[in-house]
CSV table of C-alpha atoms in Angstrom, one decimal:
chain,number,residue,atom,x,y,z
A,1,UNK,CA,-14.1,44.5,29.9
A,2,UNK,CA,-14.7,42.2,32.9
A,3,UNK,CA,-15.2,43.9,36.2
A,4,UNK,CA,-15.2,40.5,37.9
A,5,UNK,CA,-11.7,39.7,36.9
A,6,UNK,CA,-9.4,39.6,39.9
A,7,UNK,CA,-12.1,38.2,42.2
A,8,UNK,CA,-11.7,35.0,44.3
A,9,UNK,CA,-13.2,32.8,41.5
A,10,UNK,CA,-10.6,34.0,39.0
A,11,UNK,CA,-7.8,33.4,41.5
A,12,UNK,CA,-9.0,29.8,41.9
A,13,UNK,CA,-9.0,29.2,38.2
A,14,UNK,CA,-5.5,30.5,37.9
A,15,UNK,CA,-4.4,28.3,40.9
A,16,UNK,CA,-6.0,25.2,39.3
A,17,UNK,CA,-4.3,25.9,36.0
A,18,UNK,CA,-1.0,26.3,37.8
A,19,UNK,CA,-1.5,23.0,39.6
A,20,UNK,CA,-2.3,21.1,36.4
A,21,UNK,CA,0.9,22.5,34.8
A,22,UNK,CA,3.0,21.6,37.8
A,23,UNK,CA,1.5,18.1,37.9
A,24,UNK,CA,2.4,17.8,34.2
A,25,UNK,CA,6.0,18.8,34.8
A,26,UNK,CA,6.4,16.7,38.0
A,27,UNK,CA,4.7,13.6,36.4
A,28,UNK,CA,7.0,13.7,33.4
A,29,UNK,CA,10.1,14.2,35.5
A,30,UNK,CA,9.0,11.3,37.8
A,31,UNK,CA,8.4,9.1,34.8
A,32,UNK,CA,11.8,9.9,33.4
A,33,UNK,CA,13.3,8.9,36.8
A,34,UNK,CA,11.3,5.7,37.1
A,35,UNK,CA,12.3,4.7,33.5
A,36,UNK,CA,16.0,5.7,33.9
A,37,UNK,CA,17.2,2.0,33.7
A,38,UNK,CA,15.3,1.3,30.5
A,39,UNK,CA,17.7,2.8,28.0
A,40,UNK,CA,18.2,6.4,26.9
A,41,UNK,CA,15.1,8.6,26.4
A,42,UNK,CA,15.5,11.1,23.5
A,43,UNK,CA,16.3,14.5,25.1
A,44,UNK,CA,14.4,16.3,22.4
A,45,UNK,CA,11.1,14.9,23.6
A,46,UNK,CA,11.7,16.1,27.1
A,47,UNK,CA,12.5,19.6,25.8
A,48,UNK,CA,9.4,19.6,23.6
A,49,UNK,CA,7.2,18.5,26.6
A,50,UNK,CA,8.5,21.3,28.8
A,51,UNK,CA,8.3,23.8,26.0
A,52,UNK,CA,4.6,22.8,25.6
A,53,UNK,CA,4.0,23.3,29.3
A,54,UNK,CA,5.7,26.7,29.0
A,55,UNK,CA,3.4,27.7,26.1
A,56,UNK,CA,0.3,26.6,28.1
A,57,UNK,CA,1.6,28.4,31.2
A,58,UNK,CA,2.2,31.7,29.3
A,59,UNK,CA,-1.3,31.6,28.0
A,60,UNK,CA,-3.0,30.6,31.3
A,61,UNK,CA,-1.0,32.6,33.9
A,62,UNK,CA,0.6,36.0,34.1
A,63,UNK,CA,0.3,39.2,32.1
A,64,UNK,CA,-0.9,37.7,28.8
A,65,UNK,CA,-3.8,35.8,30.5
A,66,UNK,CA,-4.8,39.0,32.3
A,67,UNK,CA,-4.7,41.0,29.1
A,68,UNK,CA,-6.8,38.4,27.3
A,69,UNK,CA,-9.8,39.4,29.5
A,70,UNK,CA,-10.1,42.8,27.8
A,71,UNK,CA,-8.4,42.4,24.5
A,72,UNK,CA,-9.4,40.2,21.6
A,73,UNK,CA,-5.8,40.4,20.2
A,74,UNK,CA,-4.4,39.0,23.4
A,75,UNK,CA,-7.2,36.4,23.5
A,76,UNK,CA,-6.1,35.3,20.0
A,77,UNK,CA,-2.5,35.0,21.1
A,78,UNK,CA,-3.7,32.8,24.0
A,79,UNK,CA,-5.8,30.8,21.6
A,80,UNK,CA,-2.8,30.1,19.3
A,81,UNK,CA,-0.5,29.2,22.2
A,82,UNK,CA,-2.9,27.1,24.2
A,83,UNK,CA,-4.9,25.5,21.4
A,84,UNK,CA,-2.3,25.0,18.7
A,85,UNK,CA,1.4,25.4,19.7
A,86,UNK,CA,1.2,23.8,23.2
A,87,UNK,CA,-0.7,20.7,21.9
A,88,UNK,CA,1.8,20.2,19.1
A,89,UNK,CA,4.8,20.4,21.5
A,90,UNK,CA,3.1,18.3,24.2
A,91,UNK,CA,2.2,15.6,21.6
A,92,UNK,CA,5.8,15.4,20.4
A,93,UNK,CA,6.9,15.0,24.0
A,94,UNK,CA,5.4,11.4,23.7
A,95,UNK,CA,4.0,11.3,27.3
A,96,UNK,CA,2.1,8.0,26.7
A,97,UNK,CA,5.3,6.2,25.5
A,98,UNK,CA,7.1,7.6,28.5
A,99,UNK,CA,4.3,6.4,30.9
A,100,UNK,CA,4.4,2.9,29.3
A,101,UNK,CA,8.1,2.7,30.0
A,102,UNK,CA,7.8,4.1,33.5
A,103,UNK,CA,4.8,2.1,34.8
A,104,UNK,CA,5.2,-1.3,36.3
A,105,UNK,CA,3.9,-4.1,34.0
A,106,UNK,CA,0.4,-4.2,35.6
A,107,UNK,CA,0.0,-0.5,35.3
A,108,UNK,CA,1.3,-0.4,31.7
A,109,UNK,CA,-1.2,-3.1,30.8
A,110,UNK,CA,-4.1,-1.2,32.3
A,111,UNK,CA,-3.0,1.9,30.4
A,112,UNK,CA,-2.8,0.1,27.1
A,113,UNK,CA,-6.2,-1.5,27.8
A,114,UNK,CA,-7.5,2.0,28.4
A,115,UNK,CA,-6.0,3.2,25.1
A,116,UNK,CA,-7.7,0.4,23.3
A,117,UNK,CA,-11.1,1.0,25.0
A,118,UNK,CA,-14.1,2.2,23.0
A,119,UNK,CA,-14.4,5.8,24.3
A,120,UNK,CA,-10.8,6.5,23.8
A,121,UNK,CA,-11.0,5.0,20.3
A,122,UNK,CA,-13.9,7.2,19.4
A,123,UNK,CA,-12.6,10.5,20.6
A,124,UNK,CA,-9.1,9.9,19.2
A,125,UNK,CA,-10.5,9.2,15.7
A,126,UNK,CA,-9.1,11.9,13.4
A,127,UNK,CA,-12.6,13.0,12.2
A,128,UNK,CA,-14.0,13.2,15.8
A,129,UNK,CA,-11.0,14.9,17.2
A,130,UNK,CA,-10.9,17.4,14.3
A,131,UNK,CA,-14.6,18.1,14.8
A,132,UNK,CA,-14.2,18.6,18.5
A,133,UNK,CA,-11.4,21.0,17.9
A,134,UNK,CA,-12.8,23.1,15.0
A,135,UNK,CA,-16.4,22.8,16.3
A,136,UNK,CA,-15.4,24.1,19.7
A,137,UNK,CA,-13.9,27.2,18.0
A,138,UNK,CA,-17.0,27.7,15.9
A,139,UNK,CA,-19.3,27.6,19.0
A,140,UNK,CA,-16.9,29.8,21.0
A,141,UNK,CA,-16.9,32.7,18.4
A,142,UNK,CA,-20.3,32.1,16.8
A,143,UNK,CA,-22.4,32.1,20.0
A,144,UNK,CA,-22.6,34.0,23.2
A,145,UNK,CA,-20.0,31.7,24.7
A,146,UNK,CA,-17.1,34.2,24.1
A,147,UNK,CA,-18.9,36.9,26.2
A,148,UNK,CA,-19.8,34.3,28.8
A,149,UNK,CA,-16.2,33.1,29.3
A,150,UNK,CA,-15.2,36.6,30.3
A,151,UNK,CA,-17.9,37.1,32.9
A,152,UNK,CA,-17.8,33.6,34.5
A,153,UNK,CA,-14.7,32.0,35.9
A,154,UNK,CA,-16.0,28.4,35.6
A,155,UNK,CA,-17.0,28.9,32.0
A,156,UNK,CA,-13.6,30.4,31.4
A,157,UNK,CA,-11.9,27.4,32.9
A,158,UNK,CA,-14.1,25.0,30.9
A,159,UNK,CA,-13.4,26.7,27.6
A,160,UNK,CA,-9.6,26.7,28.2
A,161,UNK,CA,-9.7,23.1,29.2
A,162,UNK,CA,-11.6,22.2,26.1
A,163,UNK,CA,-9.3,24.2,23.8
A,164,UNK,CA,-6.1,22.5,25.2
A,165,UNK,CA,-7.6,19.0,25.3
A,166,UNK,CA,-9.3,19.1,21.9
A,167,UNK,CA,-6.1,20.6,20.5
A,168,UNK,CA,-4.1,17.7,22.0
A,169,UNK,CA,-6.5,15.1,20.7
A,170,UNK,CA,-6.5,16.5,17.2
A,171,UNK,CA,-2.8,16.9,17.0
A,172,UNK,CA,-2.3,13.4,18.4
A,173,UNK,CA,-4.8,11.9,15.9
A,174,UNK,CA,-3.0,13.6,13.0
A,175,UNK,CA,0.7,13.5,13.8
A,176,UNK,CA,0.9,11.6,17.1
A,177,UNK,CA,4.1,9.8,18.0
A,178,UNK,CA,2.6,7.8,20.9
A,179,UNK,CA,1.3,4.2,20.2
A,180,UNK,CA,-2.1,4.5,18.8
A,181,UNK,CA,-3.8,1.1,18.2
A,182,UNK,CA,-6.3,2.6,15.8
A,183,UNK,CA,-4.3,5.3,14.0
A,184,UNK,CA,-6.1,6.6,10.9
A,185,UNK,CA,-4.7,6.0,7.4
A,186,UNK,CA,-2.3,8.5,5.9
A,187,UNK,CA,-5.0,9.7,3.5
A,188,UNK,CA,-7.6,10.2,6.2
A,189,UNK,CA,-5.2,12.1,8.4
A,190,UNK,CA,-4.2,14.3,5.4
A,191,UNK,CA,-7.8,15.0,4.7
A,192,UNK,CA,-8.6,15.9,8.3
A,193,UNK,CA,-5.6,18.2,8.4
A,194,UNK,CA,-6.6,20.1,5.2
A,195,UNK,CA,-10.2,20.3,6.5
A,196,UNK,CA,-9.0,21.8,9.8
A,197,UNK,CA,-6.8,24.3,8.1
A,198,UNK,CA,-9.7,25.3,5.9
A,199,UNK,CA,-12.1,25.8,8.8
A,200,UNK,CA,-9.5,27.8,10.8
A,201,UNK,CA,-8.8,30.1,7.8
A,202,UNK,CA,-12.5,30.6,7.1
A,203,UNK,CA,-13.3,31.3,10.8
A,204,UNK,CA,-10.4,33.8,11.1
A,205,UNK,CA,-11.6,35.8,8.1
A,206,UNK,CA,-15.2,35.8,9.2
A,207,UNK,CA,-14.2,37.1,12.6
A,208,UNK,CA,-12.7,40.2,11.0
A,209,UNK,CA,-16.1,41.2,9.6
A,210,UNK,CA,-18.4,39.6,12.2
A,211,UNK,CA,-16.7,39.6,15.6
A,212,UNK,CA,-18.2,38.3,18.8
A,213,UNK,CA,-20.4,40.8,20.8
A,214,UNK,CA,-18.5,43.4,22.7
A,215,UNK,CA,-15.3,43.3,20.6
A,216,UNK,CA,-14.4,46.5,18.8
A,217,UNK,CA,-13.7,46.7,15.1
A,218,UNK,CA,-10.0,47.4,15.2
A,219,UNK,CA,-9.4,44.8,17.9
A,220,UNK,CA,-11.4,42.2,15.9
A,221,UNK,CA,-9.5,42.9,12.6
A,222,UNK,CA,-6.0,42.7,14.2
A,223,UNK,CA,-7.1,39.6,16.2
A,224,UNK,CA,-8.4,37.8,13.1
A,225,UNK,CA,-5.2,38.5,11.2
A,226,UNK,CA,-3.2,37.1,14.1
A,227,UNK,CA,-5.5,34.0,14.1
A,228,UNK,CA,-5.0,33.6,10.3
A,229,UNK,CA,-1.3,34.2,10.0
A,230,UNK,CA,-0.3,32.7,13.4
A,231,UNK,CA,-2.5,29.7,12.6
A,232,UNK,CA,-0.6,29.4,9.3
A,233,UNK,CA,2.7,29.3,11.2
A,234,UNK,CA,1.6,26.4,13.5
A,235,UNK,CA,-0.2,24.7,10.6
A,236,UNK,CA,3.0,24.7,8.5
A,237,UNK,CA,4.8,23.2,11.5
A,238,UNK,CA,2.1,20.5,11.7
A,239,UNK,CA,2.5,19.8,8.0
A,240,UNK,CA,6.3,19.5,8.3
A,241,UNK,CA,5.8,16.9,11.1
A,242,UNK,CA,3.2,15.1,9.1
A,243,UNK,CA,5.4,14.8,5.9
A,244,UNK,CA,8.5,14.1,7.9
A,245,UNK,CA,6.7,11.1,9.3
A,246,UNK,CA,5.7,10.0,5.8
A,247,UNK,CA,9.3,10.4,4.7
A,248,UNK,CA,10.6,8.4,7.6
A,249,UNK,CA,8.0,5.7,7.0
A,250,UNK,CA,9.3,5.4,3.4
A,251,UNK,CA,12.7,4.2,4.5
A,252,UNK,CA,11.6,0.6,4.5
A,253,UNK,CA,9.7,1.1,1.3
A,254,UNK,CA,12.8,2.3,-0.7
A,255,UNK,CA,15.3,-0.1,0.9
A,256,UNK,CA,16.4,-2.9,-1.4
A,257,UNK,CA,13.6,-5.4,-1.1
A,258,UNK,CA,14.5,-8.0,1.6
A,259,UNK,CA,13.7,-11.1,-0.4
B,1,UNK,CA,15.2,-1.3,-7.2
B,2,UNK,CA,13.2,-4.5,-7.1
B,3,UNK,CA,9.6,-3.6,-8.1
B,4,UNK,CA,7.1,-6.3,-7.3
B,5,UNK,CA,6.9,-7.0,-3.5
B,6,UNK,CA,7.9,-3.6,-2.2
B,7,UNK,CA,4.5,-2.0,-2.8
B,8,UNK,CA,2.6,-4.7,-1.0
B,9,UNK,CA,2.6,-3.0,2.5
B,10,UNK,CA,-0.4,-0.8,2.6
B,11,UNK,CA,0.7,1.9,0.3
B,12,UNK,CA,-0.4,2.7,-3.3
B,13,UNK,CA,1.7,0.8,-5.8
B,14,UNK,CA,4.8,2.8,-6.7
B,15,UNK,CA,6.0,2.6,-10.3
B,16,UNK,CA,9.7,1.8,-10.2
B,17,UNK,CA,12.6,2.4,-12.6
B,18,UNK,CA,13.4,5.6,-14.5
B,19,UNK,CA,9.8,6.2,-15.7
B,20,UNK,CA,8.5,6.3,-12.1
B,21,UNK,CA,11.5,8.4,-11.0
B,22,UNK,CA,10.8,10.9,-13.8
B,23,UNK,CA,7.1,11.0,-13.0
B,24,UNK,CA,7.7,11.7,-9.3
B,25,UNK,CA,10.3,14.4,-10.2
B,26,UNK,CA,7.8,16.2,-12.4
B,27,UNK,CA,5.0,15.8,-9.8
B,28,UNK,CA,7.3,17.3,-7.1
B,29,UNK,CA,8.2,20.2,-9.3
B,30,UNK,CA,4.6,20.9,-10.4
B,31,UNK,CA,3.2,20.7,-6.9
B,32,UNK,CA,5.9,23.0,-5.5
B,33,UNK,CA,5.2,25.5,-8.3
B,34,UNK,CA,1.4,25.5,-7.6
B,35,UNK,CA,2.1,25.7,-3.8
B,36,UNK,CA,4.4,28.7,-4.3
B,37,UNK,CA,1.8,30.4,-6.4
B,38,UNK,CA,-1.0,29.7,-4.0
B,39,UNK,CA,0.7,30.4,-0.7
B,40,UNK,CA,4.0,32.3,-1.1
B,41,UNK,CA,3.3,34.7,-3.9
B,42,UNK,CA,-0.2,35.5,-2.8
B,43,UNK,CA,0.7,35.8,0.9
B,44,UNK,CA,4.1,37.4,0.7
B,45,UNK,CA,3.9,39.6,-2.3
B,46,UNK,CA,0.2,40.7,-2.6
B,47,UNK,CA,-0.9,40.7,1.0
B,48,UNK,CA,2.2,41.6,3.0
B,49,UNK,CA,4.4,43.6,0.7
B,50,UNK,CA,2.1,45.3,-1.8
B,51,UNK,CA,-1.1,45.3,0.3
B,52,UNK,CA,-3.1,45.0,-3.0
B,53,UNK,CA,-5.3,42.1,-2.0
B,54,UNK,CA,-7.7,42.7,0.8
B,55,UNK,CA,-7.5,40.4,3.7
B,56,UNK,CA,-11.2,40.1,3.6
B,57,UNK,CA,-13.6,42.3,1.7
B,58,UNK,CA,-17.1,42.2,3.2
B,59,UNK,CA,-18.7,41.4,-0.1
B,60,UNK,CA,-17.2,37.9,-0.1
B,61,UNK,CA,-19.9,35.3,-0.2
B,62,UNK,CA,-19.9,32.2,2.0
B,63,UNK,CA,-19.0,29.9,-0.9
B,64,UNK,CA,-16.1,32.2,-2.0
B,65,UNK,CA,-14.8,32.4,1.6
B,66,UNK,CA,-14.9,28.6,1.9
B,67,UNK,CA,-13.1,28.0,-1.4
B,68,UNK,CA,-10.6,30.6,-0.4
B,69,UNK,CA,-9.9,28.8,2.8
B,70,UNK,CA,-9.7,25.4,1.0
B,71,UNK,CA,-7.2,26.7,-1.6
B,72,UNK,CA,-5.2,28.3,1.3
B,73,UNK,CA,-5.1,25.0,3.1
B,74,UNK,CA,-4.1,23.1,-0.1
B,75,UNK,CA,-1.5,25.6,-0.9
B,76,UNK,CA,0.5,25.0,2.3
B,77,UNK,CA,-0.2,21.2,2.1
B,78,UNK,CA,1.3,20.9,-1.4
B,79,UNK,CA,4.2,23.3,-0.7
B,80,UNK,CA,5.4,21.3,2.3
B,81,UNK,CA,4.5,17.9,0.8
B,82,UNK,CA,6.3,18.6,-2.5
B,83,UNK,CA,9.5,19.4,-0.8
B,84,UNK,CA,9.4,16.1,1.1
B,85,UNK,CA,8.4,14.4,-2.2
B,86,UNK,CA,11.6,15.8,-3.8
B,87,UNK,CA,13.6,14.5,-0.9
B,88,UNK,CA,12.0,11.1,-1.4
B,89,UNK,CA,12.8,11.2,-5.1
B,90,UNK,CA,16.5,12.1,-4.4
B,91,UNK,CA,16.9,9.3,-2.0
B,92,UNK,CA,15.6,6.8,-4.7
B,93,UNK,CA,18.1,8.0,-7.4
B,94,UNK,CA,19.4,10.8,-9.5
B,95,UNK,CA,17.0,13.7,-10.2
B,96,UNK,CA,16.9,15.6,-13.4
B,97,UNK,CA,17.1,19.3,-12.5
B,98,UNK,CA,15.7,20.4,-15.8
B,99,UNK,CA,12.6,18.3,-15.5
B,100,UNK,CA,12.0,19.5,-11.9
B,101,UNK,CA,12.5,23.1,-12.7
B,102,UNK,CA,10.4,23.0,-15.9
B,103,UNK,CA,7.6,21.3,-13.9
B,104,UNK,CA,7.9,24.0,-11.2
B,105,UNK,CA,7.6,26.8,-13.7
B,106,UNK,CA,4.7,25.1,-15.4
B,107,UNK,CA,2.9,24.4,-12.1
B,108,UNK,CA,3.4,28.0,-11.0
B,109,UNK,CA,2.0,29.3,-14.3
B,110,UNK,CA,-0.9,26.9,-14.3
B,111,UNK,CA,-2.0,27.9,-10.8
B,112,UNK,CA,-1.6,31.6,-11.5
B,113,UNK,CA,-3.8,31.1,-14.6
B,114,UNK,CA,-6.4,29.2,-12.6
B,115,UNK,CA,-6.2,31.9,-9.9
B,116,UNK,CA,-6.6,34.7,-12.4
B,117,UNK,CA,-9.4,33.2,-14.3
B,118,UNK,CA,-11.4,31.0,-11.9
B,119,UNK,CA,-10.8,32.6,-8.5
B,120,UNK,CA,-10.7,36.3,-9.5
B,121,UNK,CA,-13.1,36.3,-12.4
B,122,UNK,CA,-15.5,33.4,-11.9
B,123,UNK,CA,-15.8,33.0,-8.2
B,124,UNK,CA,-14.7,36.6,-7.5
B,125,UNK,CA,-13.1,35.7,-4.2
B,126,UNK,CA,-10.9,38.8,-4.5
B,127,UNK,CA,-9.5,41.0,-7.2
B,128,UNK,CA,-5.8,41.7,-8.0
B,129,UNK,CA,-6.2,45.3,-6.8
B,130,UNK,CA,-9.0,47.5,-5.7
B,131,UNK,CA,-10.1,51.0,-6.8
B,132,UNK,CA,-8.3,50.8,-10.1
B,133,UNK,CA,-9.2,49.8,-13.7
B,134,UNK,CA,-8.8,46.1,-13.5
B,135,UNK,CA,-8.3,45.3,-17.2
B,136,UNK,CA,-4.6,46.0,-17.3
B,137,UNK,CA,-4.0,44.2,-14.0
B,138,UNK,CA,-6.0,41.1,-15.1
B,139,UNK,CA,-4.3,41.1,-18.5
B,140,UNK,CA,-0.8,41.3,-16.9
B,141,UNK,CA,-1.7,38.6,-14.4
B,142,UNK,CA,-3.1,36.2,-16.9
B,143,UNK,CA,-0.4,37.0,-19.5
B,144,UNK,CA,2.5,36.3,-17.1
B,145,UNK,CA,0.7,33.1,-16.1
B,146,UNK,CA,0.5,31.9,-19.7
B,147,UNK,CA,4.1,32.9,-20.3
B,148,UNK,CA,5.3,31.0,-17.2
B,149,UNK,CA,3.2,27.9,-18.2
B,150,UNK,CA,4.6,28.0,-21.8
B,151,UNK,CA,8.2,28.5,-20.6
B,152,UNK,CA,7.8,25.7,-18.1
B,153,UNK,CA,6.4,23.3,-20.7
B,154,UNK,CA,9.3,24.3,-23.0
B,155,UNK,CA,11.9,23.5,-20.4
B,156,UNK,CA,10.1,20.2,-19.6
B,157,UNK,CA,10.2,19.3,-23.3
B,158,UNK,CA,13.9,20.1,-23.7
B,159,UNK,CA,14.9,18.2,-20.6
B,160,UNK,CA,12.8,15.1,-21.4
B,161,UNK,CA,14.5,11.8,-21.0
B,162,UNK,CA,16.6,10.9,-24.0
B,163,UNK,CA,15.4,7.4,-24.4
B,164,UNK,CA,11.8,6.9,-25.6
B,165,UNK,CA,11.6,3.7,-23.6
B,166,UNK,CA,8.3,4.1,-21.9
């Protein structure tokens, strides 16, 4: 579909994505090393972080990323990996907690000041993060943006950056494990989660009848089914994490009252 | 379990004792029944195995599409949530299997009834099957739903706690 794919712009986008992923891996490893004297770090978190980077890498580099330029089905697999699976894995890797352990006191203080700052507080609010995430998808498939991202490398890079970042913010706001000074109430997070699941399901079904310009009917129908059922798979994982946190929080509630 | 101070810390008050335990058991069963009906039966049986339901028929209106998405989201939410609720009930004390199973059957029947009447006939989100005479299918769907609901209520009644201390 895109005759431009393979030009120098596209190579630059892939190289930038590769650099970001390598920085993510190196940064996490360096923080593990810097915090090695501060007691054991759960190995599962490390595995989840690198699995998240792997998901993002599979969707941004290599054969799947190349196929996504011409195929809506491949694009949808990329969307699920980059916008839903990678964010969930990365959030469960608890990078902020690790950074707070690894940084010297002054650095850790600045980081926690940053987390408490107004802009961070606004974008990490569950409703705002959910709107950024679902709204971004609505704009991508409902306007000419989908066609634009396949003819312009910078637009392509911006869309992918938004999908990953908005997915991360949303996941962290709903089931985050890192310290969050303004975490929403359980009820609010449940409502945002159900709201997002709804929008995702509606959008997936609408895409099968009303695909973006330039996408063939068969490609659109299979792609929308992948979005619907694949989205369900990640959403069920999100719900399991959400309720597992509720269950764990109830330990204190059911313990014999400490009076 | 001591009842008064435990509920102070930011959560809704939790009724304690056998009555609260029974209420939560029934809730966990009913929600799982509704969730199974909404997500698992619909998805696995009618979409993936039988291919009777359409994934999306183009006649679906915006309102119907939105309610379909909302029910879909709620279906998964209550399916997963009710299993964790059951785990929570078990960690608080013994669980009556009869009450849980009866509530599950009743919840399943109640949701199928709602699906068959409101979603299929009133909102017309989708039909049971396409290109056939629907009367028999609708009658079977609604009939089995009523049977499941009645059987569930019967089991719930038989398994009710012996003491009338409420």
